Amino acid sequence: MDVERVTGELYALRPSEFTAARDAYVAEARRAKDKAAARAIAALRRPPLAVWAANLPARERPEEAARFLALGEVLREAHRTLDGERLREAGRQRHRLVAALVRTAAALAEEAGHPVSDPVLGEVEQILHAVLARPEVAGPWAKGRLTTLPETAVGFPAVPP
């Protein structure tokens, strides 16, 4: 069984569909006597609603996601070099892009038949700020496979000047 393909399929599902589909894949892997796949798939965790919604733009709008990830690199580099002008410009872009991606996530969630509330969208915004600040969050998000709500990013603590 192709665990990578199954993982992609599972994280594309609405949260309410995740567990049943995961368990069906685990059973299928066990029937095929593929113990490694069964363990790997069973270890996958259903993302919270906000994480699922935050993953949607990365999965469905890869061009927008790529621009967003590039902005994260610019912001981290500007913090590293203490480049005030780049920080100001990238900060303005950050506010625009985060707001745009939150709106995109809300629209995509609604299209998927699972509209999200304002508090959930607030969590989506926090996730997107963490994506910009922390490469270890950006990597899974870029694949649409972020699984947990990351710690709130305040500034760029992981980027030493």
PDB file of C-alpha atoms in Angstrom:
ATOM      1  CA  MET A   1       0.000   0.000   0.000  1.00  0.00           C
ATOM      2  CA  ASP A   2       1.282   3.456  -0.895  1.00  0.00           C
ATOM      3  CA  VAL A   3       1.305   5.191   2.498  1.00  0.00           C
ATOM      4  CA  GLU A   4       2.259   8.558   0.971  1.00  0.00           C
ATOM      5  CA  ARG A   5      -0.772   8.481  -1.360  1.00  0.00           C
ATOM      6  CA  VAL A   6      -3.096   7.388   1.453  1.00  0.00           C
ATOM      7  CA  THR A   7      -1.764  10.141   3.713  1.00  0.00           C
ATOM      8  CA  GLY A   8      -2.480  12.730   1.034  1.00  0.00           C
ATOM      9  CA  GLU A   9      -5.987  11.395   0.531  1.00  0.00           C
ATOM     10  CA  LEU A  10      -6.751  11.362   4.246  1.00  0.00           C
ATOM     11  CA  TYR A  11      -5.585  14.916   4.856  1.00  0.00           C
ATOM     12  CA  ALA A  12      -7.689  16.094   1.921  1.00  0.00           C
ATOM     13  CA  LEU A  13     -10.847  14.829   3.648  1.00  0.00           C
ATOM     14  CA  ARG A  14     -13.058  16.855   5.956  1.00  0.00           C
ATOM     15  CA  PRO A  15     -12.208  16.199   9.618  1.00  0.00           C
ATOM     16  CA  SER A  16     -15.510  14.398  10.153  1.00  0.00           C
ATOM     17  CA  GLU A  17     -14.565  11.862   7.454  1.00  0.00           C
ATOM     18  CA  PHE A  18     -10.954  11.341   8.502  1.00  0.00           C
ATOM     19  CA  THR A  19     -11.171   8.687  11.220  1.00  0.00           C
ATOM     20  CA  ALA A  20     -13.483   6.290   9.378  1.00  0.00           C
ATOM     21  CA  ALA A  21     -11.406   6.540   6.198  1.00  0.00           C
ATOM     22  CA  ARG A  22      -8.149   6.063   8.115  1.00  0.00           C
ATOM     23  CA  ASP A  23      -9.523   3.006   9.896  1.00  0.00           C
ATOM     24  CA  ALA A  24     -10.690   1.545   6.568  1.00  0.00           C
ATOM     25  CA  TYR A  25      -7.188   1.971   5.124  1.00  0.00           C
ATOM     26  CA  VAL A  26      -5.651   0.362   8.217  1.00  0.00           C
ATOM     27  CA  ALA A  27      -7.996  -2.612   7.817  1.00  0.00           C
ATOM     28  CA  GLU A  28      -7.131  -2.853   4.124  1.00  0.00           C
ATOM     29  CA  ALA A  29      -3.399  -2.817   4.888  1.00  0.00           C
ATOM     30  CA  ARG A  30      -3.867  -5.509   7.530  1.00  0.00           C
ATOM     31  CA  ARG A  31      -5.834  -7.679   5.098  1.00  0.00           C
ATOM     32  CA  ALA A  32      -2.929  -7.286   2.655  1.00  0.00           C
ATOM     33  CA  LYS A  33      -0.569  -8.252   5.525  1.00  0.00           C
ATOM     34  CA  ASP A  34       1.292  -4.955   5.136  1.00  0.00           C
ATOM     35  CA  LYS A  35       2.072  -4.367   8.809  1.00  0.00           C
ATOM     36  CA  ALA A  36       4.349  -1.366   8.210  1.00  0.00           C
ATOM     37  CA  ALA A  37       1.663   0.460   6.210  1.00  0.00           C
ATOM     38  CA  ALA A  38      -1.008  -0.426   8.765  1.00  0.00           C
ATOM     39  CA  ARG A  39       1.134   1.027  11.585  1.00  0.00           C
ATOM     40  CA  ALA A  40       2.034   4.149   9.622  1.00  0.00           C
ATOM     41  CA  ILE A  41      -1.576   4.852   8.656  1.00  0.00           C
ATOM     42  CA  ALA A  42      -2.910   4.079  12.138  1.00  0.00           C
ATOM     43  CA  ALA A  43      -0.447   6.652  13.522  1.00  0.00           C
ATOM     44  CA  LEU A  44      -1.981   9.451  11.411  1.00  0.00           C
ATOM     45  CA  ARG A  45      -4.019  11.857  13.494  1.00  0.00           C
ATOM     46  CA  ARG A  46      -7.101  13.771  12.494  1.00  0.00           C
ATOM     47  CA  PRO A  47      -6.272  17.468  12.321  1.00  0.00           C
ATOM     48  CA  PRO A  48      -8.334  19.911  14.361  1.00  0.00           C
ATOM     49  CA  LEU A  49     -10.823  21.949  12.327  1.00  0.00           C
ATOM     50  CA  ALA A  50      -8.636  25.067  12.255  1.00  0.00           C
ATOM     51  CA  VAL A  51      -5.623  23.068  11.070  1.00  0.00           C
ATOM     52  CA  TRP A  52      -7.696  21.393   8.353  1.00  0.00           C
ATOM     53  CA  ALA A  53      -8.957  24.799   7.202  1.00  0.00           C
ATOM     54  CA  ALA A  54      -5.445  26.290   7.274  1.00  0.00           C
ATOM     55  CA  ASN A  55      -4.185  23.399   5.128  1.00  0.00           C
ATOM     56  CA  LEU A  56      -6.802  24.042   2.438  1.00  0.00           C
ATOM     57  CA  PRO A  57      -5.036  26.947   0.678  1.00  0.00           C
ATOM     58  CA  ALA A  58      -1.782  24.964   0.583  1.00  0.00           C
ATOM     59  CA  ARG A  59      -3.588  22.030  -1.041  1.00  0.00           C
ATOM     60  CA  GLU A  60      -5.955  23.917  -3.330  1.00  0.00           C
ATOM     61  CA  ARG A  61      -4.068  27.109  -4.190  1.00  0.00           C
ATOM     62  CA  PRO A  62      -0.404  26.099  -4.549  1.00  0.00           C
ATOM     63  CA  GLU A  63       0.596  29.349  -6.297  1.00  0.00           C
ATOM     64  CA  GLU A  64      -0.712  31.436  -3.402  1.00  0.00           C
ATOM     65  CA  ALA A  65       0.921  29.056  -0.933  1.00  0.00           C
ATOM     66  CA  ALA A  66       4.268  29.368  -2.727  1.00  0.00           C
ATOM     67  CA  ARG A  67       4.121  33.182  -2.540  1.00  0.00           C
ATOM     68  CA  PHE A  68       3.265  32.928   1.137  1.00  0.00           C
ATOM     69  CA  LEU A  69       6.169  30.576   1.843  1.00  0.00           C
ATOM     70  CA  ALA A  70       8.538  32.873  -0.066  1.00  0.00           C
ATOM     71  CA  LEU A  71       7.379  35.765   2.117  1.00  0.00           C
ATOM     72  CA  GLY A  72       8.224  33.681   5.192  1.00  0.00           C
ATOM     73  CA  GLU A  73      11.758  33.246   3.885  1.00  0.00           C
ATOM     74  CA  VAL A  74      12.066  36.994   3.272  1.00  0.00           C
ATOM     75  CA  LEU A  75      10.770  37.779   6.767  1.00  0.00           C
ATOM     76  CA  ARG A  76      13.110  35.316   8.447  1.00  0.00           C
ATOM     77  CA  GLU A  77      16.091  36.663   6.477  1.00  0.00           C
ATOM     78  CA  ALA A  78      15.136  40.272   7.271  1.00  0.00           C
ATOM     79  CA  HIS A  79      14.978  39.364  10.968  1.00  0.00           C
ATOM     80  CA  ARG A  80      18.313  37.567  10.759  1.00  0.00           C
ATOM     81  CA  THR A  81      20.017  40.557   9.146  1.00  0.00           C
ATOM     82  CA  LEU A  82      18.021  43.184  11.050  1.00  0.00           C
ATOM     83  CA  ASP A  83      17.149  44.871   7.747  1.00  0.00           C
ATOM     84  CA  GLY A  84      14.595  47.469   8.851  1.00  0.00           C
ATOM     85  CA  GLU A  85      13.388  48.451   5.381  1.00  0.00           C
ATOM     86  CA  ARG A  86      12.840  44.843   4.307  1.00  0.00           C
ATOM     87  CA  LEU A  87      11.105  44.143   7.620  1.00  0.00           C
ATOM     88  CA  ARG A  88       8.670  47.007   7.103  1.00  0.00           C
ATOM     89  CA  GLU A  89       7.838  46.045   3.521  1.00  0.00           C
ATOM     90  CA  ALA A  90       7.574  42.334   4.308  1.00  0.00           C
ATOM     91  CA  GLY A  91       5.444  43.178   7.357  1.00  0.00           C
ATOM     92  CA  ARG A  92       2.959  45.032   5.160  1.00  0.00           C
ATOM     93  CA  GLN A  93       2.877  42.088   2.768  1.00  0.00           C
ATOM     94  CA  ARG A  94       2.439  39.689   5.678  1.00  0.00           C
ATOM     95  CA  HIS A  95      -0.720  41.432   6.848  1.00  0.00           C
ATOM     96  CA  ARG A  96      -2.194  41.435   3.342  1.00  0.00           C
ATOM     97  CA  LEU A  97      -1.292  37.828   2.555  1.00  0.00           C
ATOM     98  CA  VAL A  98      -2.389  36.417   5.908  1.00  0.00           C
ATOM     99  CA  ALA A  99      -5.754  38.169   5.583  1.00  0.00           C
ATOM    100  CA  ALA A 100      -6.126  36.927   2.000  1.00  0.00           C
ATOM    101  CA  LEU A 101      -5.280  33.334   2.944  1.00  0.00           C
ATOM    102  CA  VAL A 102      -7.702  33.397   5.878  1.00  0.00           C
ATOM    103  CA  ARG A 103     -10.440  34.484   3.448  1.00  0.00           C
ATOM    104  CA  THR A 104      -9.354  31.776   1.013  1.00  0.00           C
ATOM    105  CA  ALA A 105      -9.427  29.140   3.762  1.00  0.00           C
ATOM    106  CA  ALA A 106     -12.925  30.242   4.765  1.00  0.00           C
ATOM    107  CA  ALA A 107     -14.161  30.072   1.160  1.00  0.00           C
ATOM    108  CA  LEU A 108     -12.563  26.673   0.533  1.00  0.00           C
ATOM    109  CA  ALA A 109     -13.997  25.261   3.761  1.00  0.00           C
ATOM    110  CA  GLU A 110     -17.435  26.461   2.731  1.00  0.00           C
ATOM    111  CA  GLU A 111     -16.991  24.941  -0.739  1.00  0.00           C
ATOM    112  CA  ALA A 112     -16.064  21.665   0.960  1.00  0.00           C
ATOM    113  CA  GLY A 113     -19.370  21.786   2.833  1.00  0.00           C
ATOM    114  CA  HIS A 114     -17.841  22.629   6.184  1.00  0.00           C
ATOM    115  CA  PRO A 115     -18.059  26.380   6.883  1.00  0.00           C
ATOM    116  CA  VAL A 116     -15.947  27.552   9.806  1.00  0.00           C
ATOM    117  CA  SER A 117     -16.698  30.089  12.526  1.00  0.00           C
ATOM    118  CA  ASP A 118     -14.881  33.323  13.284  1.00  0.00           C
ATOM    119  CA  PRO A 119     -13.031  31.794  16.283  1.00  0.00           C
ATOM    120  CA  VAL A 120     -11.769  28.989  14.019  1.00  0.00           C
ATOM    121  CA  LEU A 121     -10.654  31.586  11.472  1.00  0.00           C
ATOM    122  CA  GLY A 122      -8.766  33.334  14.276  1.00  0.00           C
ATOM    123  CA  GLU A 123      -6.903  30.078  14.870  1.00  0.00           C
ATOM    124  CA  VAL A 124      -6.259  29.782  11.118  1.00  0.00           C
ATOM    125  CA  GLU A 125      -4.668  33.229  11.261  1.00  0.00           C
ATOM    126  CA  GLN A 126      -2.437  32.141  14.165  1.00  0.00           C
ATOM    127  CA  ILE A 127      -1.406  29.040  12.215  1.00  0.00           C
ATOM    128  CA  LEU A 128      -0.480  31.137   9.190  1.00  0.00           C
ATOM    129  CA  HIS A 129       1.668  33.426  11.327  1.00  0.00           C
ATOM    130  CA  ALA A 130       3.438  30.318  12.656  1.00  0.00           C
ATOM    131  CA  VAL A 131       3.970  29.135   9.061  1.00  0.00           C
ATOM    132  CA  LEU A 132       5.749  32.410   8.292  1.00  0.00           C
ATOM    133  CA  ALA A 133       7.887  32.345  11.415  1.00  0.00           C
ATOM    134  CA  ARG A 134       8.861  28.695  11.729  1.00  0.00           C
ATOM    135  CA  PRO A 135      10.198  26.446   8.943  1.00  0.00           C
ATOM    136  CA  GLU A 136       9.213  23.313  10.900  1.00  0.00           C
ATOM    137  CA  VAL A 137       5.588  24.438  10.609  1.00  0.00           C
ATOM    138  CA  ALA A 138       5.931  25.702   7.032  1.00  0.00           C
ATOM    139  CA  GLY A 139       7.122  22.332   5.704  1.00  0.00           C
ATOM    140  CA  PRO A 140       4.069  20.251   6.655  1.00  0.00           C
ATOM    141  CA  TRP A 141       1.724  23.145   5.814  1.00  0.00           C
ATOM    142  CA  ALA A 142       3.198  23.433   2.315  1.00  0.00           C
ATOM    143  CA  LYS A 143       2.129  19.831   1.686  1.00  0.00           C
ATOM    144  CA  GLY A 144      -1.314  20.392   3.226  1.00  0.00           C
ATOM    145  CA  ARG A 145      -0.366  17.979   5.993  1.00  0.00           C
ATOM    146  CA  LEU A 146      -0.061  20.076   9.109  1.00  0.00           C
ATOM    147  CA  THR A 147      -1.683  17.945  11.818  1.00  0.00           C
ATOM    148  CA  THR A 148      -1.557  19.949  15.036  1.00  0.00           C
ATOM    149  CA  LEU A 149      -2.172  23.493  16.110  1.00  0.00           C
ATOM    150  CA  PRO A 150       1.328  25.012  16.402  1.00  0.00           C
ATOM    151  CA  GLU A 151       2.305  27.215  19.288  1.00  0.00           C
ATOM    152  CA  THR A 152       1.396  30.834  18.690  1.00  0.00           C
ATOM    153  CA  ALA A 153       4.230  32.586  16.900  1.00  0.00           C
ATOM    154  CA  VAL A 154       5.148  35.909  18.467  1.00  0.00           C
ATOM    155  CA  GLY A 155       7.666  37.592  16.234  1.00  0.00           C
ATOM    156  CA  PHE A 156      10.418  35.364  14.894  1.00  0.00           C
ATOM    157  CA  PRO A 157      11.851  33.723  18.019  1.00  0.00           C
ATOM    158  CA  ALA A 158      13.563  30.891  16.107  1.00  0.00           C
ATOM    159  CA  VAL A 159      15.548  33.310  13.943  1.00  0.00           C
ATOM    160  CA  PRO A 160      18.677  34.591  15.668  1.00  0.00           C
ATOM    161  CA  PRO A 161      19.914  37.942  14.338  1.00  0.00           C
TER     162      PRO A 161
END
